[in-house]
Amino acid sequence: MQNAAPPLVRLKPADSLGQAAILRKMYEQADLNPLVASLIERAQAVSADPGAAIDLATILLAQGGPLAQEGRVMQRAAARVQPSYQVVHGLGTGLRILALVTPGDFMANTPIDFLLSGSDVVLIQHFVDETTQVLDLPPHDVAFMAVGEGPENAAVLANLSRLLKNFSGPILNNAPGLVARLTRDRVSVMLANVPGVLCPLNLRVNRTMLTAAERTGRFFDYPAVVRPIGSHAGQGLAKVEDADDLRAYLAVNPEGEFYTAPFIDYRGADGLFSKARIVLIGGKAYASHMACSPHWMVHYLNAGMEGNSARRSVEAAWMADFEKGFAQRHATAFKAMAQAVGLDYFGLDCAELPDGRLLVFELDVAMIVHDMDSEALFPYKKPAMHKLFAAFVEDCRVESRRFGPWVTGAG
């Protein structure tokens, strides 16, 4: 890295509860009315508290629908007034990790706040967007470029490539250009020749091309999966078996651009579809979760894991044996993927095929990773998640030590 003058220090970060604390309350179905009332009072005071506004925005974003849109507006407005927000974990005596984030929902940025559960880290979230001219950053020990891939973030990532070009301090995932290339179509090409990996070729097509395919059958093999560009969590995702299915899909999905890919039947010997979320930190694989379902479209929230002890037992055994089992079987694939991707931190959703290959569905830096599941139902999850969290904090610590006692603004 080139040596450059440290960025200027401007506003002191505003205090924030953080996304993780707020979502944990919601996950536990706590009464949020007293908290909301207090936040509104602070946000509307004569000396308005931007931290209260950013926390209110988080609550609104979590509601979805029209309230989420209000949350986006509030979040962007608060970030313009005050770009930096401080979230204290535990005693707050650990590392000061600064995350460069951009306004958006819970999948817009790497979920660093969730990764710090059980630590004493102070997280500083510093908002940037496509118009940010300079990085005026608060003091910190290590930075992390947390903005994720997505159509709405393309201009932000391009701007961050400029802003971080000569960044002189310790920073992880300092590769906005690499993150921008983590689209489904580019990832499928990136992983095409990785040994032991099958990542079906994703094509980015417009509506006219899909309509032509529905009429002529050209370039399109059935069965296939189709989804709108930029969609997540199965929104707009469907399997089409023939031209009639594709016609019906287009009739109810008005978007202009889509991804298409061949459908791969990844059912196991038990007849279930099992999809795992893995996080690679410094090239090493860590287990996040594995959901099992009789339906091919598997997401943890729709797989019925809470109500099915047999499926939880499968996940528990997978997690307990992860390092000597799953991770060992796919060690070569994980190493090759880490090299191909070139990032310090990223996640992937995948499945193990009957022939032993790793079927990769998606690769991203902003996949949700958390430890909020009920300990009564999922007693095996917290130890696995805290192993992942500890690895993330240690990776940040190692990066900070490479630069010695470097603190932004120290001169």
Coordinates of C-alpha atoms in Angstrom, one line a residue:
M1 CA 0.0 0.0 0.0
Q2 CA 1.1 3.6 -0.6
N3 CA 1.7 5.8 2.4
A4 CA -0.7 8.7 2.5
A5 CA -1.9 11.2 5.0
P6 CA -4.6 9.8 7.2
P7 CA -8.2 11.0 6.5
L8 CA -9.5 14.0 8.4
V9 CA -11.4 13.5 11.6
R10 CA -14.6 15.4 11.7
L11 CA -17.8 14.5 13.6
K12 CA -17.7 12.2 16.7
P13 CA -19.8 9.1 16.0
A14 CA -23.4 9.1 17.3
D15 CA -24.4 6.3 19.6
S16 CA -26.6 3.6 18.1
L17 CA -28.1 0.4 19.5
G18 CA -27.1 -1.3 16.2
Q19 CA -29.0 -3.7 13.9
A20 CA -28.2 -6.8 15.9
A21 CA -29.6 -5.6 19.2
I22 CA -32.8 -4.3 17.6
L23 CA -33.4 -7.4 15.6
R24 CA -32.7 -9.6 18.6
K25 CA -35.5 -7.8 20.4
M26 CA -37.8 -8.3 17.5
Y27 CA -36.8 -11.9 17.1
E28 CA -37.6 -12.5 20.7
Q29 CA -41.0 -10.7 20.2
A30 CA -40.2 -8.1 22.9
D31 CA -42.5 -5.1 23.3
L32 CA -40.8 -2.4 21.3
N33 CA -43.3 0.4 22.1
P34 CA -41.3 1.9 24.9
L35 CA -38.1 1.9 22.8
V36 CA -39.9 3.4 19.8
A37 CA -41.4 6.1 22.0
S38 CA -38.0 7.0 23.4
L39 CA -36.3 7.0 20.0
I40 CA -39.0 9.3 18.6
E41 CA -38.6 11.7 21.5
R42 CA -34.9 11.8 21.0
A43 CA -35.1 12.2 17.3
Q44 CA -37.6 15.0 17.5
A45 CA -35.8 16.9 20.3
V46 CA -34.5 20.5 19.7
S47 CA -31.0 19.0 19.6
A48 CA -32.0 16.1 17.5
D49 CA -30.2 12.8 18.0
P50 CA -29.2 11.2 14.7
G51 CA -28.4 7.9 16.5
A52 CA -32.1 7.7 17.5
A53 CA -33.1 8.4 13.9
I54 CA -30.8 5.6 12.6
D55 CA -32.2 3.1 15.1
L56 CA -35.8 4.1 14.2
A57 CA -34.9 3.5 10.6
T58 CA -33.7 0.0 11.4
I59 CA -37.0 -0.8 13.1
L60 CA -38.9 0.5 10.1
L61 CA -36.7 -1.5 7.7
A62 CA -37.4 -4.6 9.6
Q63 CA -41.2 -4.2 9.2
G64 CA -41.1 -4.5 5.4
G65 CA -43.6 -3.0 3.0
P66 CA -44.4 0.7 3.1
L67 CA -42.8 1.1 6.5
A68 CA -39.5 -0.2 5.1
Q69 CA -39.6 2.5 2.5
E70 CA -40.1 5.1 5.3
G71 CA -37.1 3.6 7.0
R72 CA -34.9 3.9 3.9
V73 CA -35.8 7.6 3.6
M74 CA -35.1 8.2 7.3
Q75 CA -31.8 6.2 7.2
R76 CA -30.5 8.2 4.2
A77 CA -31.5 11.5 5.8
A78 CA -29.8 10.6 9.1
A79 CA -26.6 9.5 7.2
R80 CA -26.4 12.8 5.5
V81 CA -26.6 14.7 8.8
Q82 CA -24.2 12.3 10.6
P83 CA -22.2 9.7 8.6
S84 CA -20.7 7.8 11.6
Y85 CA -22.5 5.7 14.2
Q86 CA -21.0 3.8 17.2
V87 CA -22.2 0.5 18.5
V88 CA -20.6 -0.8 21.7
H89 CA -20.4 -4.5 22.2
G90 CA -19.8 -6.0 25.6
L91 CA -17.4 -3.8 27.7
G92 CA -16.3 -1.8 24.6
T93 CA -12.7 -2.5 25.5
G94 CA -11.7 -4.3 22.3
L95 CA -10.9 -3.4 18.8
R96 CA -12.4 -0.3 17.1
I97 CA -13.6 -1.7 13.8
L98 CA -14.8 0.8 11.3
A99 CA -17.2 -0.6 8.6
L100 CA -17.7 1.4 5.4
V101 CA -21.4 0.9 4.7
T102 CA -24.1 2.4 2.5
P103 CA -27.8 3.1 3.1
G104 CA -30.0 0.1 2.4
D105 CA -31.7 -2.9 3.9
F106 CA -30.2 -5.7 5.9
M107 CA -28.6 -7.2 2.8
A108 CA -26.9 -4.1 1.5
N109 CA -23.8 -4.5 3.6
T110 CA -21.7 -7.2 5.3
P111 CA -23.6 -7.9 8.6
I112 CA -20.7 -7.0 10.8
D113 CA -22.8 -6.0 13.8
F114 CA -24.2 -9.5 14.0
L115 CA -20.6 -11.0 13.7
L116 CA -19.6 -9.2 16.9
S117 CA -22.0 -10.9 19.3
G118 CA -20.2 -11.8 22.5
S119 CA -17.2 -9.6 21.8
D120 CA -16.0 -6.3 23.4
V121 CA -15.6 -4.6 20.0
V122 CA -16.7 -1.1 19.3
L123 CA -18.2 -1.0 15.8
I124 CA -18.2 2.3 13.9
Q125 CA -20.5 2.2 10.9
H126 CA -19.5 5.0 8.5
F127 CA -22.0 5.7 5.7
V128 CA -20.9 6.5 2.2
D129 CA -22.8 6.7 -1.1
E130 CA -22.1 7.5 -4.8
T131 CA -21.8 11.2 -4.0
T132 CA -19.3 10.9 -1.1
Q133 CA -16.2 13.1 -2.0
V134 CA -13.8 12.3 0.8
L135 CA -13.5 9.8 3.7
D136 CA -13.5 11.8 6.9
L137 CA -13.2 8.9 9.3
P138 CA -13.3 8.7 13.1
P139 CA -10.4 7.0 14.9
H140 CA -10.3 3.2 14.5
D141 CA -8.0 0.2 14.7
V142 CA -9.0 -1.5 11.5
A143 CA -11.4 -0.8 8.6
F144 CA -13.6 -3.1 6.6
M145 CA -15.2 -2.3 3.2
A146 CA -18.6 -3.7 3.9
V147 CA -20.7 -2.6 0.9
G148 CA -22.2 -5.5 -0.9
E149 CA -22.9 -6.3 -4.5
G150 CA -26.2 -5.3 -6.0
P151 CA -27.7 -3.1 -8.7
E152 CA -28.4 -0.4 -6.2
N153 CA -24.8 -0.4 -4.9
A154 CA -22.9 -0.4 -8.3
A155 CA -22.3 3.4 -8.2
V156 CA -21.3 3.3 -4.5
L157 CA -18.7 0.6 -5.2
A158 CA -17.3 2.5 -8.1
N159 CA -17.0 5.6 -5.9
L160 CA -15.3 3.5 -3.1
S161 CA -12.8 2.2 -5.6
R162 CA -11.7 5.8 -6.1
L163 CA -11.9 6.8 -2.4
L164 CA -9.9 3.8 -1.2
K165 CA -7.3 3.7 -4.0
N166 CA -4.6 5.2 -1.8
F167 CA -6.0 4.2 1.6
S168 CA -3.0 3.8 3.9
G169 CA -4.3 2.0 6.9
P170 CA -5.3 -1.5 7.9
I171 CA -8.4 -2.6 6.0
L172 CA -10.1 -5.8 5.0
N173 CA -12.1 -6.5 1.8
N174 CA -10.6 -3.4 0.3
A175 CA -11.6 -4.5 -3.2
P176 CA -14.9 -2.7 -4.2
G177 CA -14.2 -3.7 -7.8
L178 CA -14.1 -7.4 -6.9
V179 CA -17.3 -7.1 -4.8
A180 CA -19.0 -5.5 -7.8
R181 CA -18.2 -8.6 -9.9
L182 CA -20.0 -11.0 -7.5
T183 CA -23.1 -11.0 -9.7
R184 CA -24.7 -14.4 -10.3
D185 CA -23.6 -14.5 -13.9
R186 CA -20.0 -13.5 -13.2
V187 CA -19.7 -15.8 -10.2
S188 CA -20.8 -18.8 -12.4
V189 CA -18.0 -18.0 -14.9
M190 CA -15.5 -17.3 -12.1
L191 CA -16.1 -20.8 -10.6
A192 CA -16.5 -22.7 -13.8
N193 CA -13.1 -24.4 -13.6
V194 CA -12.8 -24.7 -9.8
P195 CA -12.1 -28.4 -9.1
G196 CA -14.9 -30.1 -7.2
V197 CA -17.4 -27.3 -7.7
L198 CA -20.5 -27.1 -9.9
C199 CA -21.9 -23.5 -10.3
P200 CA -24.5 -23.7 -13.0
L201 CA -24.1 -21.1 -15.8
N202 CA -26.3 -18.1 -15.0
L203 CA -27.3 -15.9 -17.9
R204 CA -28.5 -12.3 -17.5
V205 CA -31.4 -11.8 -20.0
N206 CA -33.9 -9.1 -20.6
R207 CA -37.6 -9.6 -20.9
T208 CA -37.6 -9.6 -24.7
M209 CA -35.1 -12.5 -24.7
L210 CA -37.2 -14.5 -22.3
T211 CA -40.4 -13.8 -24.3
A212 CA -38.6 -15.1 -27.4
A213 CA -37.4 -18.1 -25.5
E214 CA -41.0 -18.8 -24.4
R215 CA -42.1 -18.7 -28.1
T216 CA -39.2 -20.5 -29.8
G217 CA -37.4 -22.4 -27.1
R218 CA -34.0 -21.0 -28.3
F219 CA -31.1 -20.8 -25.8
F220 CA -33.3 -22.1 -23.1
D221 CA -33.3 -25.6 -21.7
Y222 CA -35.9 -26.9 -19.3
P223 CA -36.2 -27.3 -16.4
A224 CA -34.7 -24.0 -15.4
V225 CA -34.8 -21.5 -12.6
V226 CA -35.6 -17.8 -13.2
R227 CA -35.4 -14.8 -10.9
P228 CA -35.4 -11.0 -11.3
I229 CA -32.0 -9.2 -11.2
G230 CA -31.2 -8.0 -7.7
S231 CA -33.7 -10.3 -5.9
H232 CA -32.9 -12.2 -2.7
A233 CA -34.4 -14.7 -0.3
G234 CA -36.4 -16.4 -3.1
Q235 CA -38.3 -13.3 -4.1
G236 CA -39.5 -13.9 -7.7
L237 CA -37.6 -17.2 -7.9
A238 CA -39.3 -20.0 -9.8
K239 CA -38.6 -23.3 -11.5
V240 CA -40.1 -23.4 -15.1
E241 CA -40.6 -26.9 -16.6
D242 CA -41.8 -25.8 -20.0
A243 CA -42.9 -22.9 -22.2
D244 CA -46.3 -22.7 -20.5
D245 CA -44.5 -22.3 -17.1
L246 CA -42.3 -19.6 -18.5
R247 CA -45.3 -17.8 -20.0
A248 CA -47.1 -17.9 -16.7
Y249 CA -44.0 -16.7 -14.9
L250 CA -43.6 -13.6 -17.1
A251 CA -47.3 -12.8 -16.7
V252 CA -46.9 -12.2 -12.9
N253 CA -43.3 -10.9 -12.9
P254 CA -43.1 -7.5 -14.6
E255 CA -39.4 -6.9 -14.2
G256 CA -37.2 -6.1 -17.2
E257 CA -34.2 -8.2 -16.5
F258 CA -33.7 -11.7 -15.1
Y259 CA -31.2 -14.4 -14.3
T260 CA -31.7 -17.9 -15.7
A261 CA -29.9 -21.1 -14.9
P262 CA -30.4 -24.8 -15.4
F263 CA -32.2 -26.5 -12.5
I264 CA -30.0 -29.0 -10.7
D265 CA -31.7 -31.7 -8.6
Y266 CA -29.6 -31.8 -5.4
R267 CA -31.8 -34.1 -3.3
G268 CA -30.0 -36.3 -0.9
A269 CA -30.5 -40.0 -0.2
D270 CA -33.1 -39.0 2.4
G271 CA -35.2 -37.3 -0.3
L272 CA -34.6 -33.8 1.2
F273 CA -32.9 -30.8 -0.3
S274 CA -30.2 -29.6 2.1
K275 CA -28.7 -26.2 1.6
A276 CA -25.8 -24.9 3.7
R277 CA -24.5 -21.4 4.3
I278 CA -20.7 -21.2 4.7
V279 CA -18.5 -18.2 5.5
L280 CA -14.9 -18.1 4.4
I281 CA -12.7 -15.9 6.6
G282 CA -9.1 -15.6 5.6
G283 CA -9.7 -18.6 3.3
K284 CA -10.9 -20.9 6.0
A285 CA -14.5 -22.2 6.0
Y286 CA -16.9 -21.9 8.9
A287 CA -20.4 -23.2 9.2
S288 CA -23.3 -20.8 9.5
H289 CA -26.4 -23.0 9.0
M290 CA -27.9 -25.8 7.0
A291 CA -31.6 -26.1 6.2
C292 CA -33.3 -29.3 5.0
S293 CA -36.6 -29.3 3.1
P294 CA -38.7 -31.5 0.8
H295 CA -39.0 -28.4 -1.5
W296 CA -36.1 -27.5 -3.8
M297 CA -36.3 -23.8 -2.9
V298 CA -34.7 -23.9 0.5
H299 CA -34.4 -20.9 2.8
Y300 CA -33.8 -21.3 6.6
L301 CA -37.0 -19.4 7.4
N302 CA -39.2 -21.5 5.1
A303 CA -37.7 -24.9 5.8
G304 CA -39.6 -25.5 9.0
M305 CA -36.5 -26.2 11.1
E306 CA -38.1 -25.0 14.3
G307 CA -40.9 -27.5 14.1
N308 CA -38.9 -30.5 13.0
S309 CA -36.6 -32.1 15.5
A310 CA -35.3 -34.6 12.9
R311 CA -34.1 -31.9 10.6
R312 CA -32.5 -30.0 13.5
S313 CA -30.7 -33.3 14.4
V314 CA -29.3 -33.4 10.9
E315 CA -28.0 -29.8 11.1
A316 CA -26.6 -30.4 14.6
A317 CA -24.6 -33.5 13.4
W318 CA -23.4 -31.5 10.3
M319 CA -22.2 -28.6 12.5
A320 CA -20.5 -30.9 15.1
D321 CA -18.6 -32.8 12.3
F322 CA -18.1 -29.7 10.1
E323 CA -14.3 -29.3 10.4
K324 CA -13.5 -33.0 10.0
G325 CA -16.4 -33.7 7.6
F326 CA -17.9 -31.2 5.2
A327 CA -15.0 -28.7 5.4
Q328 CA -12.4 -31.5 4.9
R329 CA -14.3 -33.1 2.0
H330 CA -14.4 -29.7 0.2
A331 CA -11.1 -28.3 1.4
T332 CA -9.6 -28.1 -2.1
A333 CA -12.7 -26.4 -3.5
F334 CA -12.8 -23.8 -0.6
K335 CA -9.1 -23.0 -1.1
A336 CA -9.6 -22.6 -4.9
M337 CA -12.7 -20.5 -4.4
A338 CA -10.9 -18.2 -1.9
Q339 CA -8.1 -17.7 -4.4
A340 CA -10.5 -17.1 -7.3
V341 CA -12.6 -14.6 -5.4
G342 CA -9.7 -12.7 -3.7
L343 CA -11.6 -11.4 -0.7
D344 CA -10.8 -11.6 3.0
Y345 CA -14.4 -12.4 3.9
F346 CA -17.4 -13.8 1.9
G347 CA -20.2 -16.2 2.2
L348 CA -21.7 -18.8 -0.1
D349 CA -24.9 -20.9 -0.2
C350 CA -24.2 -24.4 -1.4
A351 CA -25.2 -28.1 -1.3
E352 CA -23.4 -31.4 -1.5
L353 CA -24.2 -33.3 -4.6
P354 CA -24.5 -37.1 -4.6
D355 CA -21.4 -37.3 -6.7
G356 CA -19.4 -35.4 -4.1
R357 CA -19.2 -32.1 -5.8
L358 CA -20.1 -28.8 -4.2
L359 CA -23.1 -27.1 -5.8
V360 CA -22.8 -23.4 -5.4
F361 CA -25.9 -21.3 -5.6
E362 CA -24.7 -17.9 -4.7
L363 CA -21.6 -16.1 -3.4
D364 CA -21.8 -12.7 -1.6
V365 CA -20.2 -10.6 1.2
A366 CA -23.6 -9.5 2.6
M367 CA -25.3 -12.8 3.6
I368 CA -27.0 -12.6 7.0
V369 CA -25.1 -14.6 9.6
H370 CA -26.4 -14.5 13.2
D371 CA -26.8 -16.3 16.5
M372 CA -30.3 -15.3 17.4
D373 CA -32.0 -18.7 17.1
S374 CA -33.6 -20.1 20.3
E375 CA -31.0 -21.9 22.4
A376 CA -33.7 -24.3 23.6
L377 CA -34.4 -25.5 20.1
F378 CA -30.9 -25.0 18.6
P379 CA -28.4 -25.6 21.5
Y380 CA -25.7 -26.5 19.0
K381 CA -25.8 -23.3 17.0
K382 CA -24.3 -20.7 19.4
P383 CA -21.0 -22.5 19.8
A384 CA -20.6 -22.9 16.1
M385 CA -21.5 -19.3 15.4
H386 CA -19.2 -17.9 18.1
K387 CA -16.4 -19.9 16.6
L388 CA -17.1 -18.0 13.3
F389 CA -17.5 -14.7 15.1
A390 CA -14.2 -15.2 17.0
A391 CA -12.4 -15.9 13.7
F392 CA -13.8 -12.7 12.2
V393 CA -12.6 -10.6 15.1
E394 CA -9.2 -12.3 15.1
D395 CA -8.8 -11.6 11.3
C396 CA -9.5 -8.0 12.0
R397 CA -7.0 -8.1 14.9
V398 CA -4.3 -9.6 12.7
E399 CA -4.9 -7.0 10.1
S400 CA -4.7 -4.2 12.6
R401 CA -1.4 -5.5 14.0
R402 CA 0.3 -5.6 10.6
F403 CA 0.3 -1.8 10.8
G404 CA 1.3 -1.5 14.5
P405 CA -0.3 1.3 16.6
W406 CA -2.0 3.0 13.6
V407 CA -5.1 5.0 14.4
T408 CA -6.9 7.2 11.9
G409 CA -6.4 10.9 12.8
A410 CA -3.5 10.2 15.1
G411 CA -1.2 12.2 12.8

